[in-house]
Structure formats: C-alpha cells, structure tokens
PDB file of N, CA and C and ligand atoms in Angstrom:
ATOM      1  N   MET T   1     -26.631 272.710 106.743  1.00  0.00           N
ATOM      2  CA  MET T   1     -26.381 274.124 106.507  1.00  0.00           C
ATOM      3  C   MET T   1     -25.309 274.270 105.431  1.00  0.00           C
ATOM      4  N   SER T   2     -25.573 275.050 104.442  1.00  0.00           N
ATOM      5  CA  SER T   2     -24.622 275.143 103.347  1.00  0.00           C
ATOM      6  C   SER T   2     -23.564 276.202 103.623  1.00  0.00           C
ATOM      7  N   GLU T   3     -22.475 276.109 102.888  1.00  0.00           N
ATOM      8  CA  GLU T   3     -21.413 277.106 102.973  1.00  0.00           C
ATOM      9  C   GLU T   3     -21.971 278.492 102.673  1.00  0.00           C
ATOM     10  N   LEU T   4     -22.833 278.553 101.653  1.00  0.00           N
ATOM     11  CA  LEU T   4     -23.405 279.820 101.215  1.00  0.00           C
ATOM     12  C   LEU T   4     -24.143 280.495 102.373  1.00  0.00           C
ATOM     13  N   ASN T   5     -24.951 279.723 103.082  1.00  0.00           N
ATOM     14  CA  ASN T   5     -25.698 280.283 104.200  1.00  0.00           C
ATOM     15  C   ASN T   5     -24.756 280.824 105.267  1.00  0.00           C
ATOM     16  N   HIS T   6     -23.673 280.108 105.521  1.00  0.00           N
ATOM     17  CA  HIS T   6     -22.734 280.544 106.543  1.00  0.00           C
ATOM     18  C   HIS T   6     -22.091 281.863 106.165  1.00  0.00           C
ATOM     19  N   ARG T   7     -21.744 281.980 104.887  1.00  0.00           N
ATOM     20  CA  ARG T   7     -21.058 283.198 104.462  1.00  0.00           C
ATOM     21  C   ARG T   7     -21.985 284.395 104.499  1.00  0.00           C
ATOM     22  N   LYS T   8     -23.279 284.165 104.275  1.00  0.00           N
ATOM     23  CA  LYS T   8     -24.225 285.272 104.258  1.00  0.00           C
ATOM     24  C   LYS T   8     -24.821 285.534 105.633  1.00  0.00           C
ATOM     25  N   ALA T   9     -24.432 284.772 106.616  1.00  0.00           N
ATOM     26  CA  ALA T   9     -25.017 284.920 107.946  1.00  0.00           C
ATOM     27  C   ALA T   9     -24.751 286.314 108.483  1.00  0.00           C
ATOM     28  N   SER T  10     -25.722 286.858 109.202  1.00  0.00           N
ATOM     29  CA  SER T  10     -25.561 288.205 109.726  1.00  0.00           C
ATOM     30  C   SER T  10     -25.073 288.195 111.167  1.00  0.00           C
ATOM     31  N   GLY T  11     -24.947 287.023 111.763  1.00  0.00           N
ATOM     32  CA  GLY T  11     -24.462 286.975 113.134  1.00  0.00           C
ATOM     33  C   GLY T  11     -24.392 285.548 113.626  1.00  0.00           C
ATOM     34  N   THR T  12     -24.049 285.388 114.885  1.00  0.00           N
ATOM     35  CA  THR T  12     -23.972 284.071 115.496  1.00  0.00           C
ATOM     36  C   THR T  12     -24.749 284.111 116.802  1.00  0.00           C
ATOM     37  N   ALA T  13     -25.518 283.076 117.047  1.00  0.00           N
ATOM     38  CA  ALA T  13     -26.294 283.018 118.278  1.00  0.00           C
ATOM     39  C   ALA T  13     -25.733 281.918 119.176  1.00  0.00           C
ATOM     40  N   PHE T  14     -25.657 282.183 120.459  1.00  0.00           N
ATOM     41  CA  PHE T  14     -25.258 281.177 121.435  1.00  0.00           C
ATOM     42  C   PHE T  14     -26.470 280.924 122.311  1.00  0.00           C
ATOM     43  N   VAL T  15     -26.955 279.705 122.250  1.00  0.00           N
ATOM     44  CA  VAL T  15     -28.178 279.371 122.976  1.00  0.00           C
ATOM     45  C   VAL T  15     -27.847 278.294 124.008  1.00  0.00           C
ATOM     46  N   THR T  16     -28.358 278.459 125.229  1.00  0.00           N
ATOM     47  CA  THR T  16     -28.185 277.433 126.249  1.00  0.00           C
ATOM     48  C   THR T  16     -29.540 276.802 126.521  1.00  0.00           C
ATOM     49  N   GLY T  17     -29.617 275.504 126.383  1.00  0.00           N
ATOM     50  CA  GLY T  17     -30.879 274.794 126.545  1.00  0.00           C
ATOM     51  C   GLY T  17     -31.226 274.571 128.007  1.00  0.00           C
ATOM     52  N   PRO T  18     -32.401 273.992 128.271  1.00  0.00           N
ATOM     53  CA  PRO T  18     -32.882 273.803 129.649  1.00  0.00           C
ATOM     54  C   PRO T  18     -32.003 272.872 130.477  1.00  0.00           C
ATOM     55  N   TRP T  19     -31.228 272.003 129.851  1.00  0.00           N
ATOM     56  CA  TRP T  19     -30.341 271.109 130.591  1.00  0.00           C
ATOM     57  C   TRP T  19     -28.895 271.551 130.500  1.00  0.00           C
ATOM     58  N   GLY T  20     -28.701 272.784 130.147  1.00  0.00           N
ATOM     59  CA  GLY T  20     -27.352 273.326 130.095  1.00  0.00           C
ATOM     60  C   GLY T  20     -26.603 273.002 128.811  1.00  0.00           C
ATOM     61  N   GLU T  21     -27.281 272.338 127.853  1.00  0.00           N
ATOM     62  CA  GLU T  21     -26.592 272.047 126.606  1.00  0.00           C
ATOM     63  C   GLU T  21     -26.422 273.347 125.823  1.00  0.00           C
ATOM     64  N   ARG T  22     -25.305 273.448 125.142  1.00  0.00           N
ATOM     65  CA  ARG T  22     -25.037 274.694 124.436  1.00  0.00           C
ATOM     66  C   ARG T  22     -25.097 274.473 122.944  1.00  0.00           C
ATOM     67  N   PHE T  23     -25.637 275.460 122.287  1.00  0.00           N
ATOM     68  CA  PHE T  23     -25.831 275.384 120.856  1.00  0.00           C
ATOM     69  C   PHE T  23     -25.373 276.690 120.244  1.00  0.00           C
ATOM     70  N   GLU T  24     -24.621 276.576 119.166  1.00  0.00           N
ATOM     71  CA  GLU T  24     -24.153 277.769 118.491  1.00  0.00           C
ATOM     72  C   GLU T  24     -24.619 277.699 117.046  1.00  0.00           C
ATOM     73  N   GLY T  25     -25.149 278.757 116.539  1.00  0.00           N
ATOM     74  CA  GLY T  25     -25.617 278.713 115.159  1.00  0.00           C
ATOM     75  C   GLY T  25     -25.518 280.061 114.475  1.00  0.00           C
ATOM     76  N   ALA T  26     -25.347 280.027 113.171  1.00  0.00           N
ATOM     77  CA  ALA T  26     -25.334 281.263 112.392  1.00  0.00           C
ATOM     78  C   ALA T  26     -26.748 281.820 112.331  1.00  0.00           C
ATOM     79  N   THR T  27     -26.869 283.125 112.358  1.00  0.00           N
ATOM     80  CA  THR T  27     -28.197 283.742 112.301  1.00  0.00           C
ATOM     81  C   THR T  27     -28.331 284.599 111.053  1.00  0.00           C
ATOM     82  N   LEU T  28     -29.557 284.758 110.640  1.00  0.00           N
ATOM     83  CA  LEU T  28     -29.900 285.693 109.568  1.00  0.00           C
ATOM     84  C   LEU T  28     -31.009 286.581 110.101  1.00  0.00           C
ATOM     85  N   SER T  29     -31.078 287.808 109.594  1.00  0.00           N
ATOM     86  CA  SER T  29     -32.191 288.652 110.008  1.00  0.00           C
ATOM     87  C   SER T  29     -32.976 289.091 108.784  1.00  0.00           C
ATOM     88  N   CYS T  30     -34.266 289.265 109.010  1.00  0.00           N
ATOM     89  CA  CYS T  30     -35.191 289.598 107.935  1.00  0.00           C
ATOM     90  C   CYS T  30     -34.982 291.050 107.502  1.00  0.00           C
ATOM     91  N   CYS T  31     -34.886 291.282 106.201  1.00  0.00           N
ATOM     92  CA  CYS T  31     -34.666 292.641 105.697  1.00  0.00           C
ATOM     93  C   CYS T  31     -35.940 293.479 105.789  1.00  0.00           C
ATOM     94  N   HIS T  32     -37.066 292.856 106.096  1.00  0.00           N
ATOM     95  CA  HIS T  32     -38.323 293.597 106.132  1.00  0.00           C
ATOM     96  C   HIS T  32     -38.843 293.826 107.548  1.00  0.00           C
ATOM     97  N   CYS T  33     -38.654 292.885 108.456  1.00  0.00           N
ATOM     98  CA  CYS T  33     -39.202 293.073 109.808  1.00  0.00           C
ATOM     99  C   CYS T  33     -38.153 292.913 110.899  1.00  0.00           C
ATOM    100  N   GLN T  34     -36.909 292.624 110.536  1.00  0.00           N
ATOM    101  CA  GLN T  34     -35.798 292.510 111.480  1.00  0.00           C
ATOM    102  C   GLN T  34     -35.846 291.264 112.358  1.00  0.00           C
ATOM    103  N   PHE T  35     -36.797 290.367 112.073  1.00  0.00           N
ATOM    104  CA  PHE T  35     -36.832 289.106 112.813  1.00  0.00           C
ATOM    105  C   PHE T  35     -35.511 288.383 112.565  1.00  0.00           C
ATOM    106  N   THR T  36     -34.934 287.828 113.618  1.00  0.00           N
ATOM    107  CA  THR T  36     -33.655 287.124 113.492  1.00  0.00           C
ATOM    108  C   THR T  36     -33.860 285.667 113.847  1.00  0.00           C
ATOM    109  N   TRP T  37     -33.301 284.787 113.024  1.00  0.00           N
ATOM    110  CA  TRP T  37     -33.461 283.366 113.285  1.00  0.00           C
ATOM    111  C   TRP T  37     -32.129 282.657 113.145  1.00  0.00           C
ATOM    112  N   VAL T  38     -32.048 281.481 113.805  1.00  0.00           N
ATOM    113  CA  VAL T  38     -30.851 280.658 113.733  1.00  0.00           C
ATOM    114  C   VAL T  38     -31.027 279.687 112.580  1.00  0.00           C
ATOM    115  N   LEU T  39     -30.020 279.617 111.715  1.00  0.00           N
ATOM    116  CA  LEU T  39     -30.083 278.690 110.584  1.00  0.00           C
ATOM    117  C   LEU T  39     -30.070 277.266 111.111  1.00  0.00           C
ATOM    118  N   GLN T  40     -31.051 276.485 110.697  1.00  0.00           N
ATOM    119  CA  GLN T  40     -31.150 275.104 111.159  1.00  0.00           C
ATOM    120  C   GLN T  40     -31.480 274.232 109.975  1.00  0.00           C
ATOM    121  N   LYS T  41     -30.581 273.366 109.644  1.00  0.00           N
ATOM    122  CA  LYS T  41     -30.799 272.481 108.515  1.00  0.00           C
ATOM    123  C   LYS T  41     -31.985 271.565 108.802  1.00  0.00           C
ATOM    124  N   GLY T  42     -32.882 271.477 107.848  1.00  0.00           N
ATOM    125  CA  GLY T  42     -34.027 270.591 107.999  1.00  0.00           C
ATOM    126  C   GLY T  42     -35.085 271.097 108.962  1.00  0.00           C
ATOM    127  N   SER T  43     -35.075 272.391 109.262  1.00  0.00           N
ATOM    128  CA  SER T  43     -36.071 272.930 110.199  1.00  0.00           C
ATOM    129  C   SER T  43     -37.459 272.949 109.569  1.00  0.00           C
ATOM    130  N   GLY T  44     -37.500 272.914 108.237  1.00  0.00           N
ATOM    131  CA  GLY T  44     -38.791 272.910 107.554  1.00  0.00           C
ATOM    132  C   GLY T  44     -39.402 274.290 107.437  1.00  0.00           C
ATOM    133  N   LYS T  45     -38.721 275.303 107.952  1.00  0.00           N
ATOM    134  CA  LYS T  45     -39.242 276.665 107.882  1.00  0.00           C
ATOM    135  C   LYS T  45     -39.011 277.219 106.480  1.00  0.00           C
ATOM    136  N   VAL T  46     -40.024 277.909 105.965  1.00  0.00           N
ATOM    137  CA  VAL T  46     -39.900 278.500 104.636  1.00  0.00           C
ATOM    138  C   VAL T  46     -39.453 279.951 104.797  1.00  0.00           C
ATOM    139  N   ARG T  47     -38.297 280.258 104.261  1.00  0.00           N
ATOM    140  CA  ARG T  47     -37.799 281.636 104.269  1.00  0.00           C
ATOM    141  C   ARG T  47     -37.771 282.122 102.838  1.00  0.00           C
ATOM    142  N   GLY T  48     -37.650 283.415 102.665  1.00  0.00           N
ATOM    143  CA  GLY T  48     -37.634 283.953 101.318  1.00  0.00           C
ATOM    144  C   GLY T  48     -36.416 284.820 101.081  1.00  0.00           C
ATOM    145  N   PHE T  49     -36.316 285.315  99.865  1.00  0.00           N
ATOM    146  CA  PHE T  49     -35.220 286.205  99.508  1.00  0.00           C
ATOM    147  C   PHE T  49     -35.803 287.357  98.714  1.00  0.00           C
ATOM    148  N   CYS T  50     -35.537 288.590  99.136  1.00  0.00           N
ATOM    149  CA  CYS T  50     -36.063 289.756  98.438  1.00  0.00           C
ATOM    150  C   CYS T  50     -35.056 290.215  97.397  1.00  0.00           C
ATOM    151  N   THR T  51     -35.492 290.251  96.147  1.00  0.00           N
ATOM    152  CA  THR T  51     -34.570 290.646  95.083  1.00  0.00           C
ATOM    153  C   THR T  51     -34.428 292.159  94.995  1.00  0.00           C
ATOM    154  N   SER T  52     -35.262 292.918  95.696  1.00  0.00           N
ATOM    155  CA  SER T  52     -35.077 294.374  95.737  1.00  0.00           C
ATOM    156  C   SER T  52     -34.018 294.733  96.764  1.00  0.00           C
ATOM    157  N   CYS T  53     -34.131 294.128  97.950  1.00  0.00           N
ATOM    158  CA  CYS T  53     -33.157 294.386  99.013  1.00  0.00           C
ATOM    159  C   CYS T  53     -31.896 293.538  98.819  1.00  0.00           C
ATOM    160  N   MET T  54     -31.989 292.468  98.027  1.00  0.00           N
ATOM    161  CA  MET T  54     -30.924 291.486  97.861  1.00  0.00           C
ATOM    162  C   MET T  54     -30.508 290.889  99.217  1.00  0.00           C
ATOM    163  N   ARG T  55     -31.506 290.641 100.033  1.00  0.00           N
ATOM    164  CA  ARG T  55     -31.254 290.041 101.343  1.00  0.00           C
ATOM    165  C   ARG T  55     -32.363 289.044 101.654  1.00  0.00           C
ATOM    166  N   PRO T  56     -32.089 288.113 102.573  1.00  0.00           N
ATOM    167  CA  PRO T  56     -33.127 287.142 102.931  1.00  0.00           C
ATOM    168  C   PRO T  56     -34.223 287.789 103.777  1.00  0.00           C
ATOM    169  N   HIS T  57     -35.424 287.247 103.675  1.00  0.00           N
ATOM    170  CA  HIS T  57     -36.488 287.658 104.594  1.00  0.00           C
ATOM    171  C   HIS T  57     -37.045 286.437 105.305  1.00  0.00           C
ATOM    172  N   CYS T  58     -37.804 286.685 106.370  1.00  0.00           N
ATOM    173  CA  CYS T  58     -38.175 285.608 107.286  1.00  0.00           C
ATOM    174  C   CYS T  58     -39.227 284.660 106.726  1.00  0.00           C
ATOM    175  N   GLY T  59     -39.935 285.067 105.664  1.00  0.00           N
ATOM    176  CA  GLY T  59     -40.979 284.222 105.109  1.00  0.00           C
ATOM    177  C   GLY T  59     -42.315 284.416 105.796  1.00  0.00           C
ATOM    178  N   GLY T  60     -42.397 285.371 106.715  1.00  0.00           N
ATOM    179  CA  GLY T  60     -43.664 285.677 107.385  1.00  0.00           C
ATOM    180  C   GLY T  60     -44.658 286.247 106.379  1.00  0.00           C
ATOM    181  N   SER T  61     -45.945 286.139 106.687  1.00  0.00           N
ATOM    182  CA  SER T  61     -46.969 286.531 105.713  1.00  0.00           C
ATOM    183  C   SER T  61     -46.861 288.016 105.343  1.00  0.00           C
ATOM    184  N   ASN T  62     -46.298 288.850 106.215  1.00  0.00           N
ATOM    185  CA  ASN T  62     -46.172 290.276 105.925  1.00  0.00           C
ATOM    186  C   ASN T  62     -44.884 290.627 105.204  1.00  0.00           C
ATOM    187  N   CYS T  63     -44.049 289.637 104.942  1.00  0.00           N
ATOM    188  CA  CYS T  63     -42.704 289.944 104.441  1.00  0.00           C
ATOM    189  C   CYS T  63     -42.458 289.531 103.007  1.00  0.00           C
ATOM    190  N   TRP T  64     -43.456 288.987 102.323  1.00  0.00           N
ATOM    191  CA  TRP T  64     -43.228 288.566 100.935  1.00  0.00           C
ATOM    192  C   TRP T  64     -43.234 289.755  99.993  1.00  0.00           C
ATOM    193  N   GLU T  65     -43.933 290.835 100.388  1.00  0.00           N
ATOM    194  CA  GLU T  65     -43.867 292.056  99.592  1.00  0.00           C
ATOM    195  C   GLU T  65     -42.759 292.929 100.165  1.00  0.00           C
ATOM    196  N   CYS T  66     -42.017 293.623  99.302  1.00  0.00           N
ATOM    197  CA  CYS T  66     -40.876 294.408  99.770  1.00  0.00           C
ATOM    198  C   CYS T  66     -41.325 295.698 100.446  1.00  0.00           C
ATOM    199  N   VAL T  67     -41.414 295.656 101.773  1.00  0.00           N
ATOM    200  CA  VAL T  67     -41.630 296.876 102.558  1.00  0.00           C
ATOM    201  C   VAL T  67     -40.567 296.846 103.656  1.00  0.00           C
ATOM    202  N   PRO T  68     -39.400 297.439 103.391  1.00  0.00           N
ATOM    203  CA  PRO T  68     -38.312 297.373 104.374  1.00  0.00           C
ATOM    204  C   PRO T  68     -38.691 298.030 105.692  1.00  0.00           C
ATOM    205  N   ILE T  69     -37.982 297.672 106.743  1.00  0.00           N
ATOM    206  CA  ILE T  69     -38.298 298.141 108.091  1.00  0.00           C
ATOM    207  C   ILE T  69     -38.325 299.666 108.167  1.00  0.00           C
ATOM    208  N   GLU T  70     -37.411 300.343 107.440  1.00  0.00           N
ATOM    209  CA  GLU T  70     -37.382 301.823 107.469  1.00  0.00           C
ATOM    210  C   GLU T  70     -38.700 302.378 106.932  1.00  0.00           C
ATOM    211  N   GLN T  71     -39.190 301.736 105.838  1.00  0.00           N
ATOM    212  CA  GLN T  71     -40.446 302.176 105.239  1.00  0.00           C
ATOM    213  C   GLN T  71     -41.611 301.930 106.193  1.00  0.00           C
ATOM    214  N   ARG T  72     -41.580 300.791 106.897  1.00  0.00           N
ATOM    215  CA  ARG T  72     -42.657 300.481 107.848  1.00  0.00           C
ATOM    216  C   ARG T  72     -42.716 301.531 108.948  1.00  0.00           C
ATOM    217  N   LEU T  73     -41.533 301.912 109.460  1.00  0.00           N
ATOM    218  CA  LEU T  73     -41.498 302.919 110.521  1.00  0.00           C
ATOM    219  C   LEU T  73     -41.992 304.269 109.996  1.00  0.00           C
ATOM    220  N   GLU T  74     -41.589 304.608 108.756  1.00  0.00           N
ATOM    221  CA  GLU T  74     -42.064 305.856 108.143  1.00  0.00           C
ATOM    222  C   GLU T  74     -43.576 305.835 108.012  1.00  0.00           C
ATOM    223  N   ASN T  75     -44.120 304.707 107.581  1.00  0.00           N
ATOM    224  CA  ASN T  75     -45.576 304.575 107.426  1.00  0.00           C
ATOM    225  C   ASN T  75     -46.284 304.793 108.750  1.00  0.00           C
ATOM    226  N   ILE T  76     -45.745 304.195 109.808  1.00  0.00           N
ATOM    227  CA  ILE T  76     -46.378 304.324 111.122  1.00  0.00           C
ATOM    228  C   ILE T  76     -46.343 305.789 111.566  1.00  0.00           C
ATOM    229  N   GLU T  77     -45.185 306.442 111.358  1.00  0.00           N
ATOM    230  CA  GLU T  77     -45.051 307.855 111.737  1.00  0.00           C
ATOM    231  C   GLU T  77     -46.015 308.729 110.960  1.00  0.00           C
ATOM    232  N   ALA T  78     -46.221 308.389 109.665  1.00  0.00           N
ATOM    233  CA  ALA T  78     -47.089 309.199 108.813  1.00  0.00           C
ATOM    234  C   ALA T  78     -48.557 308.814 108.947  1.00  0.00           C
ATOM    235  N   GLY T  79     -48.853 307.812 109.784  1.00  0.00           N
ATOM    236  CA  GLY T  79     -50.234 307.399 109.992  1.00  0.00           C
ATOM    237  C   GLY T  79     -50.790 306.540 108.871  1.00  0.00           C
ATOM    238  N   ARG T  80     -49.894 306.009 108.010  1.00  0.00           N
ATOM    239  CA  ARG T  80     -50.344 305.116 106.932  1.00  0.00           C
ATOM    240  C   ARG T  80     -50.362 303.681 107.448  1.00  0.00           C
ATOM    241  N   PRO T  81     -51.061 302.785 106.713  1.00  0.00           N
ATOM    242  CA  PRO T  81     -50.972 301.366 107.089  1.00  0.00           C
ATOM    243  C   PRO T  81     -49.511 300.927 107.024  1.00  0.00           C
ATOM    244  N   GLU T  82     -49.096 300.104 108.007  1.00  0.00           N
ATOM    245  CA  GLU T  82     -47.686 299.734 108.156  1.00  0.00           C
ATOM    246  C   GLU T  82     -47.075 299.156 106.881  1.00  0.00           C
ATOM    247  N   LEU T  83     -47.883 298.394 106.118  1.00  0.00           N
ATOM    248  CA  LEU T  83     -47.327 297.677 104.979  1.00  0.00           C
ATOM    249  C   LEU T  83     -47.470 298.415 103.653  1.00  0.00           C
ATOM    250  N   THR T  84     -47.650 299.753 103.695  1.00  0.00           N
ATOM    251  CA  THR T  84     -47.715 300.525 102.457  1.00  0.00           C
ATOM    252  C   THR T  84     -46.334 300.522 101.807  1.00  0.00           C
ATOM    253  N   PRO T  85     -46.235 300.057 100.540  1.00  0.00           N
ATOM    254  CA  PRO T  85     -44.908 300.040  99.900  1.00  0.00           C
ATOM    255  C   PRO T  85     -44.393 301.448  99.657  1.00  0.00           C
ATOM    256  N   ALA T  86     -43.078 301.570  99.492  1.00  0.00           N
ATOM    257  CA  ALA T  86     -42.462 302.867  99.227  1.00  0.00           C
ATOM    258  C   ALA T  86     -42.950 303.403  97.892  1.00  0.00           C
ATOM    259  N   PRO T  87     -43.116 304.731  97.786  1.00  0.00           N
ATOM    260  CA  PRO T  87     -43.506 305.294  96.492  1.00  0.00           C
ATOM    261  C   PRO T  87     -42.392 305.058  95.479  1.00  0.00           C
ATOM    262  N   VAL T  88     -42.774 304.900  94.217  1.00  0.00           N
ATOM    263  CA  VAL T  88     -41.784 304.644  93.166  1.00  0.00           C
ATOM    264  C   VAL T  88     -41.011 305.930  92.912  1.00  0.00           C
ATOM    265  N   LYS T  89     -39.697 305.828  92.958  1.00  0.00           N
ATOM    266  CA  LYS T  89     -38.867 307.011  92.720  1.00  0.00           C
ATOM    267  C   LYS T  89     -38.509 307.067  91.245  1.00  0.00           C
ATOM    268  N   VAL T  90     -38.695 308.236  90.634  1.00  0.00           N
ATOM    269  CA  VAL T  90     -38.398 308.403  89.217  1.00  0.00           C
ATOM    270  C   VAL T  90     -37.107 309.201  89.089  1.00  0.00           C
ATOM    271  N   PHE T  91     -36.179 308.652  88.333  1.00  0.00           N
ATOM    272  CA  PHE T  91     -34.916 309.347  88.112  1.00  0.00           C
ATOM    273  C   PHE T  91     -35.078 310.342  86.969  1.00  0.00           C
ATOM    274  N   VAL T  92     -34.739 311.607  87.222  1.00  0.00           N
ATOM    275  CA  VAL T  92     -34.849 312.635  86.188  1.00  0.00           C
ATOM    276  C   VAL T  92     -33.442 312.968  85.705  1.00  0.00           C
ATOM    277  N   PRO T  93     -33.130 312.623  84.437  1.00  0.00           N
ATOM    278  CA  PRO T  93     -31.788 312.948  83.948  1.00  0.00           C
ATOM    279  C   PRO T  93     -31.609 314.459  83.832  1.00  0.00           C
ATOM    280  N   GLY T  94     -30.400 314.927  84.050  1.00  0.00           N
ATOM    281  CA  GLY T  94     -30.128 316.355  83.873  1.00  0.00           C
ATOM    282  C   GLY T  94     -30.309 317.157  85.147  1.00  0.00           C
ATOM    283  N   GLY T  95     -30.210 316.498  86.290  1.00  0.00           N
ATOM    284  CA  GLY T  95     -30.220 317.227  87.556  1.00  0.00           C
ATOM    285  C   GLY T  95     -31.583 317.242  88.223  1.00  0.00           C
ATOM    286  N   ALA T  96     -31.713 318.140  89.180  1.00  0.00           N
ATOM    287  CA  ALA T  96     -32.923 318.204  89.998  1.00  0.00           C
ATOM    288  C   ALA T  96     -34.100 318.690  89.157  1.00  0.00           C
ATOM    289  N   PRO T  97     -35.282 318.137  89.441  1.00  0.00           N
ATOM    290  CA  PRO T  97     -36.455 318.598  88.685  1.00  0.00           C
ATOM    291  C   PRO T  97     -36.736 320.071  88.958  1.00  0.00           C
ATOM    292  N   ARG T  98     -37.067 320.828  87.909  1.00  0.00           N
ATOM    293  CA  ARG T  98     -37.352 322.258  88.071  1.00  0.00           C
ATOM    294  C   ARG T  98     -38.797 322.441  88.504  1.00  0.00           C
ATOM    295  N   PRO T  99     -39.036 323.460  89.305  1.00  0.00           N
ATOM    296  CA  PRO T  99     -40.439 323.717  89.693  1.00  0.00           C
ATOM    297  C   PRO T  99     -41.253 324.197  88.501  1.00  0.00           C
ATOM    298  N   PHE T 100     -42.538 323.893  88.513  1.00  0.00           N
ATOM    299  CA  PHE T 100     -43.402 324.355  87.421  1.00  0.00           C
ATOM    300  C   PHE T 100     -43.581 325.856  87.503  1.00  0.00           C
ATOM    301  N   CYS T 101     -43.586 326.539  86.362  1.00  0.00           N
ATOM    302  CA  CYS T 101     -43.766 327.996  86.351  1.00  0.00           C
ATOM    303  C   CYS T 101     -45.186 328.346  85.914  1.00  0.00           C
TER     304      CYS T 101
HETATM  305 ZN1   ZN Y 201     -39.853 289.386 108.135  1.00  0.00          ZN
HETATM  306 ZN1   ZN Y 202     -37.200 293.956 100.195  1.00  0.00          ZN
END
C-alpha cells in the first residue's frame, strides 16, 4: 500500500476474521456507486480513477463512465435508465440566459 493511497483514503475499516484475528485497513469509496473497499496490496483488483470527479472508482463495469451516484438517483427518480450521464451544462457569459421573446 503506498503512502499516496493512505493519504487519499476515505476511511478506515476494522474487520474481525472467523478466528478472531483483527485486521485494520484504509478504505476508499467509489465516486459513482458508493461501493467501499479496503485497500489491499496485491489484491489483483482493478480499480479506476475518474478525472471528472477527481476521485477513485471501484472499477465495476458500470463505473467506468462518469455517472455519479447523485445523477444515478436522479435518473431513477425521473424514470430514466440508471446510467444515463448528466446533461452537458453550458456556461453562458453575462449572467442568466434570457427567455426567448
Ligand atoms: Zn463503482
Ligand atoms: Zn466521475
């Protein structure tokens, strides 16, 4: 586990195994589905990093495209497919867009 991973960790997990052995590890959570995992060196798990959210994601098949959890919940509420990406927001210089006359 690298120093970098430790500093970016979003939490710490305390796990007790079946024989009472205790394990403590830094955790990260996915910026797209909120899945939380314990950092394990050499686990072989492929995780990703979203450059839009600037946060790690779990590497799950639904998480390689940037659809943050808030957007997923909005999609479900609006009856859209869960993985519909957010609409592109256009910045209009000079204040709020005026209504068409
Ligand atoms: Zn995920
Ligand atoms: Zn993202």
